[in-house]
Coordinates of N, CA and C in Angstrom, one line a residue:
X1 N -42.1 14.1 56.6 CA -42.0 13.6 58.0 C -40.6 13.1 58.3
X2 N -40.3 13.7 59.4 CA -39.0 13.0 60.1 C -39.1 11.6 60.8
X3 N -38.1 10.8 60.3 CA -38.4 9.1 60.9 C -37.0 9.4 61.6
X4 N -36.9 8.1 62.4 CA -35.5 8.0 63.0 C -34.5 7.6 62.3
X5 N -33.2 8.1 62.4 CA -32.2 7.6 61.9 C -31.4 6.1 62.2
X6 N -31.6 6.0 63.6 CA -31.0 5.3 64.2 C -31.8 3.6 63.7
X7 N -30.8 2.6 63.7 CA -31.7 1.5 63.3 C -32.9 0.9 64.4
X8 N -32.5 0.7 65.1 CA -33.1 0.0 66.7 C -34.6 1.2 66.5
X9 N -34.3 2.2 66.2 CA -35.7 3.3 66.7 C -36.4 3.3 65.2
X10 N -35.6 3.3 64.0 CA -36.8 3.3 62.8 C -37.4 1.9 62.7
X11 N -36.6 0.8 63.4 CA -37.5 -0.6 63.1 C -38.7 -0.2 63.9
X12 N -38.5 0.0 65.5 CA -39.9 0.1 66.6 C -40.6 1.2 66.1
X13 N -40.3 2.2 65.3 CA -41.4 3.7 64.6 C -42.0 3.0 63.8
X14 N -41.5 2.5 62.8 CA -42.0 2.2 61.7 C -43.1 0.9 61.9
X15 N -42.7 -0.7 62.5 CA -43.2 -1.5 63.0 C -44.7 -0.8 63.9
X16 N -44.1 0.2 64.8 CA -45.5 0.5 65.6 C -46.9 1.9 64.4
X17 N -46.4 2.1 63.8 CA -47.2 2.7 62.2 C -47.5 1.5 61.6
X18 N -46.9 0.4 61.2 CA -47.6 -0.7 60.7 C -48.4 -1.6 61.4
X19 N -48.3 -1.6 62.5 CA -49.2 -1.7 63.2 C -50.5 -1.7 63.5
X20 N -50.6 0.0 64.1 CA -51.9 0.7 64.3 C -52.3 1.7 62.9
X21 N -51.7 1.7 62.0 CA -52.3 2.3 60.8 C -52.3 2.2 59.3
X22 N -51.6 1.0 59.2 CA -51.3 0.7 57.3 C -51.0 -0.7 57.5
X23 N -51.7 -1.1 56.2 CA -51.9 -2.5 55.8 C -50.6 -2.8 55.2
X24 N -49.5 -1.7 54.9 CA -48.5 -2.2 54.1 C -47.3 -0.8 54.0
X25 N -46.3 -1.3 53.6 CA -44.8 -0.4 54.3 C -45.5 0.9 53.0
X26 N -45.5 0.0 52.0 CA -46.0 1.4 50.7 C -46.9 2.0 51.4
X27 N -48.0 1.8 51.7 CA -49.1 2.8 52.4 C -48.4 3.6 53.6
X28 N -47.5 3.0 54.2 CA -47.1 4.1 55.3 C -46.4 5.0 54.6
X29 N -45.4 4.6 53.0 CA -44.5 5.9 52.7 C -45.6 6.4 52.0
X30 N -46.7 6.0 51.3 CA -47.4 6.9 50.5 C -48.2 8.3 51.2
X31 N -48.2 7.6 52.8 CA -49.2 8.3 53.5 C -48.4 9.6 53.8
X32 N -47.4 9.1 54.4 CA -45.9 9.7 55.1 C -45.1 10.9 54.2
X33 N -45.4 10.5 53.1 CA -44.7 11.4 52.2 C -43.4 11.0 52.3
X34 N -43.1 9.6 52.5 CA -41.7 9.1 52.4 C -41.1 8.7 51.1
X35 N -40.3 8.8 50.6 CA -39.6 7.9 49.5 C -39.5 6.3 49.6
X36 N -40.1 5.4 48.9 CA -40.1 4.1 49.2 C -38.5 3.7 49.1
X37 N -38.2 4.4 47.4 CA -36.8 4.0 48.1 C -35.5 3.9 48.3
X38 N -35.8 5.0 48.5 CA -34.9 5.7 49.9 C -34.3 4.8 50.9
X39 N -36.2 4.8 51.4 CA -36.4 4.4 52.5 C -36.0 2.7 52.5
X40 N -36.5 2.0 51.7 CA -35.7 0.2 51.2 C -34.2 0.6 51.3
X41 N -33.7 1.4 50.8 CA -32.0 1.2 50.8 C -31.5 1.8 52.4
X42 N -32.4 2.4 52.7 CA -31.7 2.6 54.4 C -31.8 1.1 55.1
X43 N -33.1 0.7 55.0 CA -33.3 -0.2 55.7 C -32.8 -1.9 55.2
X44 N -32.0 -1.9 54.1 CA -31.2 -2.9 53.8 C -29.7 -2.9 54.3
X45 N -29.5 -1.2 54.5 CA -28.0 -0.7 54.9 C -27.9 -1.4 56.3
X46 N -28.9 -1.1 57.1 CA -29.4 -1.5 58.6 C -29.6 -2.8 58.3
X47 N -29.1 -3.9 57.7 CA -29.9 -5.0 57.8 C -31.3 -5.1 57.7
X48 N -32.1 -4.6 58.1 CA -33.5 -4.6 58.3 C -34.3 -5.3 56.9
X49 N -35.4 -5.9 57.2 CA -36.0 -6.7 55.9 C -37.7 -6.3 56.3
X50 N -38.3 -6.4 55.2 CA -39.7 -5.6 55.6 C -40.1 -7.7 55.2
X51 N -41.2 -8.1 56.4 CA -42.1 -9.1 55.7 C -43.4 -8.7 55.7
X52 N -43.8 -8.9 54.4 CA -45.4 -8.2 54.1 C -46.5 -9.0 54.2
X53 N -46.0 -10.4 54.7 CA -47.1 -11.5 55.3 C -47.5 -11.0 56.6
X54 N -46.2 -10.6 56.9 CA -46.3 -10.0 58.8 C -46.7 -8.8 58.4
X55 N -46.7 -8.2 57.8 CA -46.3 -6.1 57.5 C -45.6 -5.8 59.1
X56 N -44.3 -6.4 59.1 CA -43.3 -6.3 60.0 C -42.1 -6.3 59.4
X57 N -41.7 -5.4 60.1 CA -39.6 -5.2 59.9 C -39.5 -6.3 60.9
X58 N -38.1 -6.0 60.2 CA -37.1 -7.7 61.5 C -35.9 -7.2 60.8
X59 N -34.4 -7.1 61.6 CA -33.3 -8.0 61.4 C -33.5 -9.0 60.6
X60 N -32.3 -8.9 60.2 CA -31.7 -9.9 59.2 C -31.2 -10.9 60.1

């Protein structure tokens, strides 16, 4: 699956999949057929931090 590249659009993609369909970032890449990480080093490059209390992305 194609995710966004852009930071601002993979935080609100990803955030609105955790959301309405996975208890956790791993279940969305498990589901997704994403690379976890891959996907962790993009989103550290971006600043971005996953909290799994929240199962929400955020800025750093």
């Amino acid at each position: 699956m194609m995710i966004p590249s852009e930071p601002n659009m993979l935080l609100s993609f990803i955030n609105l999949k955790l959301r309405d369909n996975y208890s956790s970032l791993q279940d969305l890449c498990d589901d997704l057929d994403i690379d976890y990480t891959e996907l962790a080093a993009t989103l550290a490059a971006s600043k971005i931090t996953y909290d799994p209390d929240q199962n929400q992305l955020k800025f750093k």
